[in-house]
JSON list of C-alpha atoms in Angstrom, two decimals:
[
{"chain": "A", "resi": 271, "resn": "MET", "atom": "CA", "xyz": [190.55, -38.47, -43.70]},
{"chain": "A", "resi": 272, "resn": "THR", "atom": "CA", "xyz": [186.93, -39.21, -42.92]},
{"chain": "A", "resi": 273, "resn": "GLY", "atom": "CA", "xyz": [184.53, -36.56, -41.75]},
{"chain": "A", "resi": 274, "resn": "SER", "atom": "CA", "xyz": [181.18, -35.92, -40.17]},
{"chain": "A", "resi": 275, "resn": "THR", "atom": "CA", "xyz": [179.38, -32.61, -40.00]},
{"chain": "A", "resi": 276, "resn": "GLY", "atom": "CA", "xyz": [176.90, -30.82, -37.80]},
{"chain": "A", "resi": 277, "resn": "LEU", "atom": "CA", "xyz": [173.89, -28.68, -38.61]},
{"chain": "A", "resi": 278, "resn": "ILE", "atom": "CA", "xyz": [174.91, -26.05, -41.11]},
{"chain": "A", "resi": 279, "resn": "GLY", "atom": "CA", "xyz": [173.97, -22.69, -39.63]},
{"chain": "A", "resi": 280, "resn": "SER", "atom": "CA", "xyz": [173.00, -20.69, -42.68]},
{"chain": "A", "resi": 281, "resn": "ALA", "atom": "CA", "xyz": [170.69, -23.37, -44.09]},
{"chain": "A", "resi": 282, "resn": "LEU", "atom": "CA", "xyz": [168.95, -23.80, -40.74]},
{"chain": "A", "resi": 283, "resn": "THR", "atom": "CA", "xyz": [168.55, -20.07, -40.16]},
{"chain": "A", "resi": 284, "resn": "ARG", "atom": "CA", "xyz": [167.48, -19.20, -43.68]},
{"chain": "A", "resi": 285, "resn": "SER", "atom": "CA", "xyz": [164.84, -21.93, -43.71]},
{"chain": "A", "resi": 286, "resn": "LEU", "atom": "CA", "xyz": [163.53, -20.68, -40.37]},
{"chain": "A", "resi": 287, "resn": "LEU", "atom": "CA", "xyz": [163.31, -17.09, -41.57]},
{"chain": "A", "resi": 288, "resn": "ALA", "atom": "CA", "xyz": [162.09, -17.87, -45.09]},
{"chain": "A", "resi": 289, "resn": "ASP", "atom": "CA", "xyz": [159.08, -19.77, -43.78]},
{"chain": "A", "resi": 290, "resn": "GLY", "atom": "CA", "xyz": [157.98, -16.73, -41.77]},
{"chain": "A", "resi": 291, "resn": "HIS", "atom": "CA", "xyz": [157.98, -18.55, -38.44]},
{"chain": "A", "resi": 292, "resn": "GLN", "atom": "CA", "xyz": [157.02, -16.20, -35.65]},
{"chain": "A", "resi": 293, "resn": "VAL", "atom": "CA", "xyz": [157.83, -18.57, -32.80]},
{"chain": "A", "resi": 294, "resn": "VAL", "atom": "CA", "xyz": [160.87, -20.84, -32.46]},
{"chain": "A", "resi": 295, "resn": "ARG", "atom": "CA", "xyz": [160.10, -24.19, -30.80]},
{"chain": "A", "resi": 296, "resn": "ARG", "atom": "CA", "xyz": [162.37, -26.70, -29.12]},
{"chain": "A", "resi": 297, "resn": "LEU", "atom": "CA", "xyz": [162.10, -30.20, -30.59]},
{"chain": "A", "resi": 298, "resn": "GLY", "atom": "CA", "xyz": [161.97, -33.05, -28.09]},
{"chain": "A", "resi": 299, "resn": "SER", "atom": "CA", "xyz": [163.46, -32.76, -24.60]},
{"chain": "A", "resi": 300, "resn": "GLY", "atom": "CA", "xyz": [166.07, -30.18, -25.58]},
{"chain": "A", "resi": 301, "resn": "ASP", "atom": "CA", "xyz": [168.78, -32.15, -23.77]},
{"chain": "A", "resi": 302, "resn": "GLN", "atom": "CA", "xyz": [170.10, -33.77, -26.94]},
{"chain": "A", "resi": 303, "resn": "TYR", "atom": "CA", "xyz": [173.32, -32.36, -28.39]},
{"chain": "A", "resi": 304, "resn": "TRP", "atom": "CA", "xyz": [173.14, -31.05, -31.92]},
{"chain": "A", "resi": 305, "resn": "PRO", "atom": "CA", "xyz": [176.53, -30.41, -33.54]},
{"chain": "A", "resi": 306, "resn": "PHE", "atom": "CA", "xyz": [176.50, -27.02, -35.25]},
{"chain": "A", "resi": 307, "resn": "ILE", "atom": "CA", "xyz": [178.82, -25.16, -37.63]},
{"chain": "A", "resi": 308, "resn": "SER", "atom": "CA", "xyz": [178.47, -21.99, -39.71]},
{"chain": "A", "resi": 309, "resn": "LEU", "atom": "CA", "xyz": [178.59, -22.42, -43.48]},
{"chain": "A", "resi": 310, "resn": "THR", "atom": "CA", "xyz": [181.66, -20.16, -43.65]},
{"chain": "A", "resi": 311, "resn": "ASP", "atom": "CA", "xyz": [183.51, -22.30, -41.09]},
{"chain": "A", "resi": 312, "resn": "HIS", "atom": "CA", "xyz": [182.33, -25.51, -42.73]},
{"chain": "A", "resi": 313, "resn": "ILE", "atom": "CA", "xyz": [183.79, -24.55, -46.11]},
{"chain": "A", "resi": 314, "resn": "ALA", "atom": "CA", "xyz": [187.01, -23.23, -44.54]},
{"chain": "A", "resi": 315, "resn": "ALA", "atom": "CA", "xyz": [187.38, -26.38, -42.41]},
{"chain": "A", "resi": 316, "resn": "LEU", "atom": "CA", "xyz": [186.87, -28.64, -45.44]},
{"chain": "A", "resi": 317, "resn": "ARG", "atom": "CA", "xyz": [189.55, -26.74, -47.37]},
{"chain": "A", "resi": 318, "resn": "PHE", "atom": "CA", "xyz": [191.86, -26.80, -44.34]},
{"chain": "A", "resi": 319, "resn": "ALA", "atom": "CA", "xyz": [191.40, -30.54, -43.83]},
{"chain": "A", "resi": 320, "resn": "ILE", "atom": "CA", "xyz": [192.13, -31.26, -47.49]},
{"chain": "A", "resi": 321, "resn": "ASP", "atom": "CA", "xyz": [195.26, -29.10, -47.54]},
{"chain": "A", "resi": 322, "resn": "ALA", "atom": "CA", "xyz": [196.67, -29.69, -44.03]},
{"chain": "A", "resi": 323, "resn": "ALA", "atom": "CA", "xyz": [198.85, -32.74, -43.57]},
{"chain": "A", "resi": 324, "resn": "GLU", "atom": "CA", "xyz": [198.11, -32.53, -39.82]},
{"chain": "A", "resi": 325, "resn": "ALA", "atom": "CA", "xyz": [194.40, -33.18, -40.40]},
{"chain": "A", "resi": 326, "resn": "SER", "atom": "CA", "xyz": [194.23, -36.93, -40.87]},
{"chain": "A", "resi": 327, "resn": "GLY", "atom": "CA", "xyz": [191.91, -39.65, -39.64]},
{"chain": "A", "resi": 328, "resn": "PRO", "atom": "CA", "xyz": [188.40, -38.79, -38.46]},
{"chain": "A", "resi": 329, "resn": "VAL", "atom": "CA", "xyz": [187.51, -35.10, -38.53]},
{"chain": "A", "resi": 330, "resn": "ASP", "atom": "CA", "xyz": [184.36, -33.62, -37.01]},
{"chain": "A", "resi": 331, "resn": "PHE", "atom": "CA", "xyz": [183.21, -30.51, -38.85]},
{"chain": "A", "resi": 332, "resn": "THR", "atom": "CA", "xyz": [181.42, -28.89, -35.92]},
{"chain": "A", "resi": 333, "resn": "SER", "atom": "CA", "xyz": [181.78, -25.75, -33.86]},
{"chain": "A", "resi": 334, "resn": "PRO", "atom": "CA", "xyz": [184.17, -25.98, -30.90]},
{"chain": "A", "resi": 335, "resn": "GLU", "atom": "CA", "xyz": [181.25, -25.25, -28.55]},
{"chain": "A", "resi": 336, "resn": "PRO", "atom": "CA", "xyz": [178.92, -28.29, -28.22]},
{"chain": "A", "resi": 337, "resn": "LEU", "atom": "CA", "xyz": [175.31, -27.17, -27.78]},
{"chain": "A", "resi": 338, "resn": "THR", "atom": "CA", "xyz": [172.07, -28.84, -26.85]},
{"chain": "A", "resi": 339, "resn": "SER", "atom": "CA", "xyz": [168.97, -28.33, -28.95]},
{"chain": "A", "resi": 340, "resn": "ARG", "atom": "CA", "xyz": [167.60, -26.21, -26.08]},
{"chain": "A", "resi": 341, "resn": "GLU", "atom": "CA", "xyz": [170.59, -23.84, -26.41]},
{"chain": "A", "resi": 342, "resn": "ILE", "atom": "CA", "xyz": [170.30, -23.76, -30.21]},
{"chain": "A", "resi": 343, "resn": "THR", "atom": "CA", "xyz": [166.57, -23.02, -29.98]},
{"chain": "A", "resi": 344, "resn": "ARG", "atom": "CA", "xyz": [167.19, -20.12, -27.58]},
{"chain": "A", "resi": 345, "resn": "ALA", "atom": "CA", "xyz": [169.85, -18.70, -29.90]},
{"chain": "A", "resi": 346, "resn": "LEU", "atom": "CA", "xyz": [167.54, -19.08, -32.92]},
{"chain": "A", "resi": 347, "resn": "GLY", "atom": "CA", "xyz": [164.94, -17.08, -31.05]},
{"chain": "A", "resi": 348, "resn": "ARG", "atom": "CA", "xyz": [167.39, -14.45, -29.77]},
{"chain": "A", "resi": 349, "resn": "ALA", "atom": "CA", "xyz": [169.08, -13.66, -33.08]},
{"chain": "A", "resi": 350, "resn": "PRO", "atom": "CA", "xyz": [165.99, -12.50, -35.01]},
{"chain": "A", "resi": 351, "resn": "HIS", "atom": "CA", "xyz": [164.21, -11.41, -31.79]},
{"chain": "A", "resi": 352, "resn": "ARG", "atom": "CA", "xyz": [161.50, -14.06, -31.93]},
{"chain": "A", "resi": 353, "resn": "PRO", "atom": "CA", "xyz": [159.90, -15.74, -28.92]},
{"chain": "A", "resi": 354, "resn": "THR", "atom": "CA", "xyz": [160.70, -19.31, -27.98]},
{"chain": "A", "resi": 355, "resn": "GLY", "atom": "CA", "xyz": [157.46, -21.25, -27.68]},
{"chain": "A", "resi": 356, "resn": "ALA", "atom": "CA", "xyz": [156.48, -24.49, -26.01]},
{"chain": "A", "resi": 357, "resn": "ALA", "atom": "CA", "xyz": [158.43, -27.60, -26.97]},
{"chain": "A", "resi": 358, "resn": "VAL", "atom": "CA", "xyz": [157.21, -30.11, -29.51]},
{"chain": "A", "resi": 359, "resn": "PRO", "atom": "CA", "xyz": [157.22, -33.41, -27.56]},
{"chain": "A", "resi": 360, "resn": "ALA", "atom": "CA", "xyz": [159.15, -36.39, -28.95]},
{"chain": "A", "resi": 361, "resn": "PHE", "atom": "CA", "xyz": [155.97, -38.48, -29.32]},
{"chain": "A", "resi": 362, "resn": "VAL", "atom": "CA", "xyz": [154.44, -35.80, -31.57]},
{"chain": "A", "resi": 363, "resn": "LEU", "atom": "CA", "xyz": [157.59, -35.80, -33.68]},
{"chain": "A", "resi": 364, "resn": "ARG", "atom": "CA", "xyz": [157.35, -39.62, -33.97]},
{"chain": "A", "resi": 365, "resn": "VAL", "atom": "CA", "xyz": [153.72, -39.43, -35.12]},
{"chain": "A", "resi": 366, "resn": "VAL", "atom": "CA", "xyz": [154.39, -36.67, -37.66]},
{"chain": "A", "resi": 367, "resn": "LEU", "atom": "CA", "xyz": [157.87, -37.64, -38.88]},
{"chain": "A", "resi": 368, "resn": "GLY", "atom": "CA", "xyz": [158.01, -41.38, -38.23]},
{"chain": "A", "resi": 369, "resn": "GLU", "atom": "CA", "xyz": [161.53, -42.87, -38.16]},
{"chain": "A", "resi": 370, "resn": "PHE", "atom": "CA", "xyz": [163.09, -39.53, -39.16]},
{"chain": "A", "resi": 371, "resn": "SER", "atom": "CA", "xyz": [162.17, -38.20, -35.71]},
{"chain": "A", "resi": 372, "resn": "THR", "atom": "CA", "xyz": [165.07, -40.14, -34.20]},
{"chain": "A", "resi": 373, "resn": "SER", "atom": "CA", "xyz": [167.45, -37.92, -36.21]},
{"chain": "A", "resi": 374, "resn": "ILE", "atom": "CA", "xyz": [166.03, -34.94, -34.34]},
{"chain": "A", "resi": 375, "resn": "THR", "atom": "CA", "xyz": [165.71, -36.46, -30.88]},
{"chain": "A", "resi": 376, "resn": "SER", "atom": "CA", "xyz": [169.01, -38.37, -30.77]},
{"chain": "A", "resi": 377, "resn": "SER", "atom": "CA", "xyz": [172.14, -36.79, -29.35]},
{"chain": "A", "resi": 378, "resn": "CYS", "atom": "CA", "xyz": [175.70, -36.41, -30.61]},
{"chain": "A", "resi": 379, "resn": "ARG", "atom": "CA", "xyz": [178.18, -34.35, -28.57]},
{"chain": "A", "resi": 380, "resn": "ALA", "atom": "CA", "xyz": [180.88, -33.90, -31.21]},
{"chain": "A", "resi": 381, "resn": "VAL", "atom": "CA", "xyz": [183.95, -31.72, -30.71]},
{"chain": "A", "resi": 382, "resn": "PRO", "atom": "CA", "xyz": [186.31, -30.85, -33.59]},
{"chain": "A", "resi": 383, "resn": "ALA", "atom": "CA", "xyz": [189.40, -32.12, -31.75]},
{"chain": "A", "resi": 384, "resn": "GLY", "atom": "CA", "xyz": [191.21, -33.02, -34.99]},
{"chain": "A", "resi": 385, "resn": "LEU", "atom": "CA", "xyz": [190.68, -29.58, -36.52]},
{"chain": "A", "resi": 386, "resn": "LEU", "atom": "CA", "xyz": [191.70, -27.78, -33.33]},
{"chain": "A", "resi": 387, "resn": "LYS", "atom": "CA", "xyz": [194.79, -29.95, -32.89]},
{"chain": "A", "resi": 388, "resn": "ALA", "atom": "CA", "xyz": [195.81, -29.26, -36.50]},
{"chain": "A", "resi": 389, "resn": "GLY", "atom": "CA", "xyz": [195.49, -25.49, -35.87]},
{"chain": "A", "resi": 390, "resn": "PHE", "atom": "CA", "xyz": [192.22, -24.58, -37.57]},
{"chain": "A", "resi": 391, "resn": "ALA", "atom": "CA", "xyz": [190.82, -21.19, -36.45]},
{"chain": "A", "resi": 392, "resn": "PHE", "atom": "CA", "xyz": [187.03, -20.76, -36.49]},
{"chain": "A", "resi": 393, "resn": "SER", "atom": "CA", "xyz": [185.52, -17.49, -37.73]},
{"chain": "A", "resi": 394, "resn": "HIS", "atom": "CA", "xyz": [182.28, -18.18, -35.85]},
{"chain": "A", "resi": 395, "resn": "PRO", "atom": "CA", "xyz": [183.07, -20.46, -32.90]},
{"chain": "A", "resi": 396, "resn": "GLY", "atom": "CA", "xyz": [179.79, -19.75, -31.10]},
{"chain": "A", "resi": 397, "resn": "ILE", "atom": "CA", "xyz": [176.23, -19.98, -32.32]},
{"chain": "A", "resi": 398, "resn": "ASP", "atom": "CA", "xyz": [175.45, -16.33, -31.61]},
{"chain": "A", "resi": 399, "resn": "ASP", "atom": "CA", "xyz": [178.36, -15.22, -33.83]},
{"chain": "A", "resi": 400, "resn": "ALA", "atom": "CA", "xyz": [177.29, -17.62, -36.58]},
{"chain": "A", "resi": 401, "resn": "LEU", "atom": "CA", "xyz": [173.63, -16.60, -36.49]},
{"chain": "A", "resi": 402, "resn": "HIS", "atom": "CA", "xyz": [174.41, -12.87, -36.47]},
{"chain": "A", "resi": 403, "resn": "PHE", "atom": "CA", "xyz": [176.68, -13.38, -39.48]},
{"chain": "A", "resi": 404, "resn": "VAL", "atom": "CA", "xyz": [173.92, -15.28, -41.34]},
{"chain": "A", "resi": 405, "resn": "LEU", "atom": "CA", "xyz": [171.31, -12.65, -40.52]},
{"chain": "A", "resi": 406, "resn": "ARG", "atom": "CA", "xyz": [173.62, -9.82, -41.65]},
{"chain": "A", "resi": 407, "resn": "THR", "atom": "CA", "xyz": [174.37, -11.53, -44.96]},
{"chain": "A", "resi": 408, "resn": "SER", "atom": "CA", "xyz": [170.82, -12.76, -45.73]}
]
């Protein structure tokens, strides 16, 4: 088995809230897909993939609902009731972050087909469920 993972929801949300951000901003165009998974689902999926004989080959540890960064940004604003501000353009990200900016502005529309086929059940299949769980347990 080989695996790849998406943004881990609790780390992303906690860093956003811990820094006291009042406005959530979209990074780049917003059209790029950002794979996402809650920490609870990530740990459960890792355990499932290790134990399940059906989970072999490449496994994507992402939520079953592919989202763009625009959709993730809206959800990050909705969950803690914060406004979504103007986007940070890609060229600004390149100036500030250099080569790392391509990690933020590139797209990957991953679907956990291997996990779903093997019978894995997500606790937080959507970003709203995942973010509400993180905010309740923070």
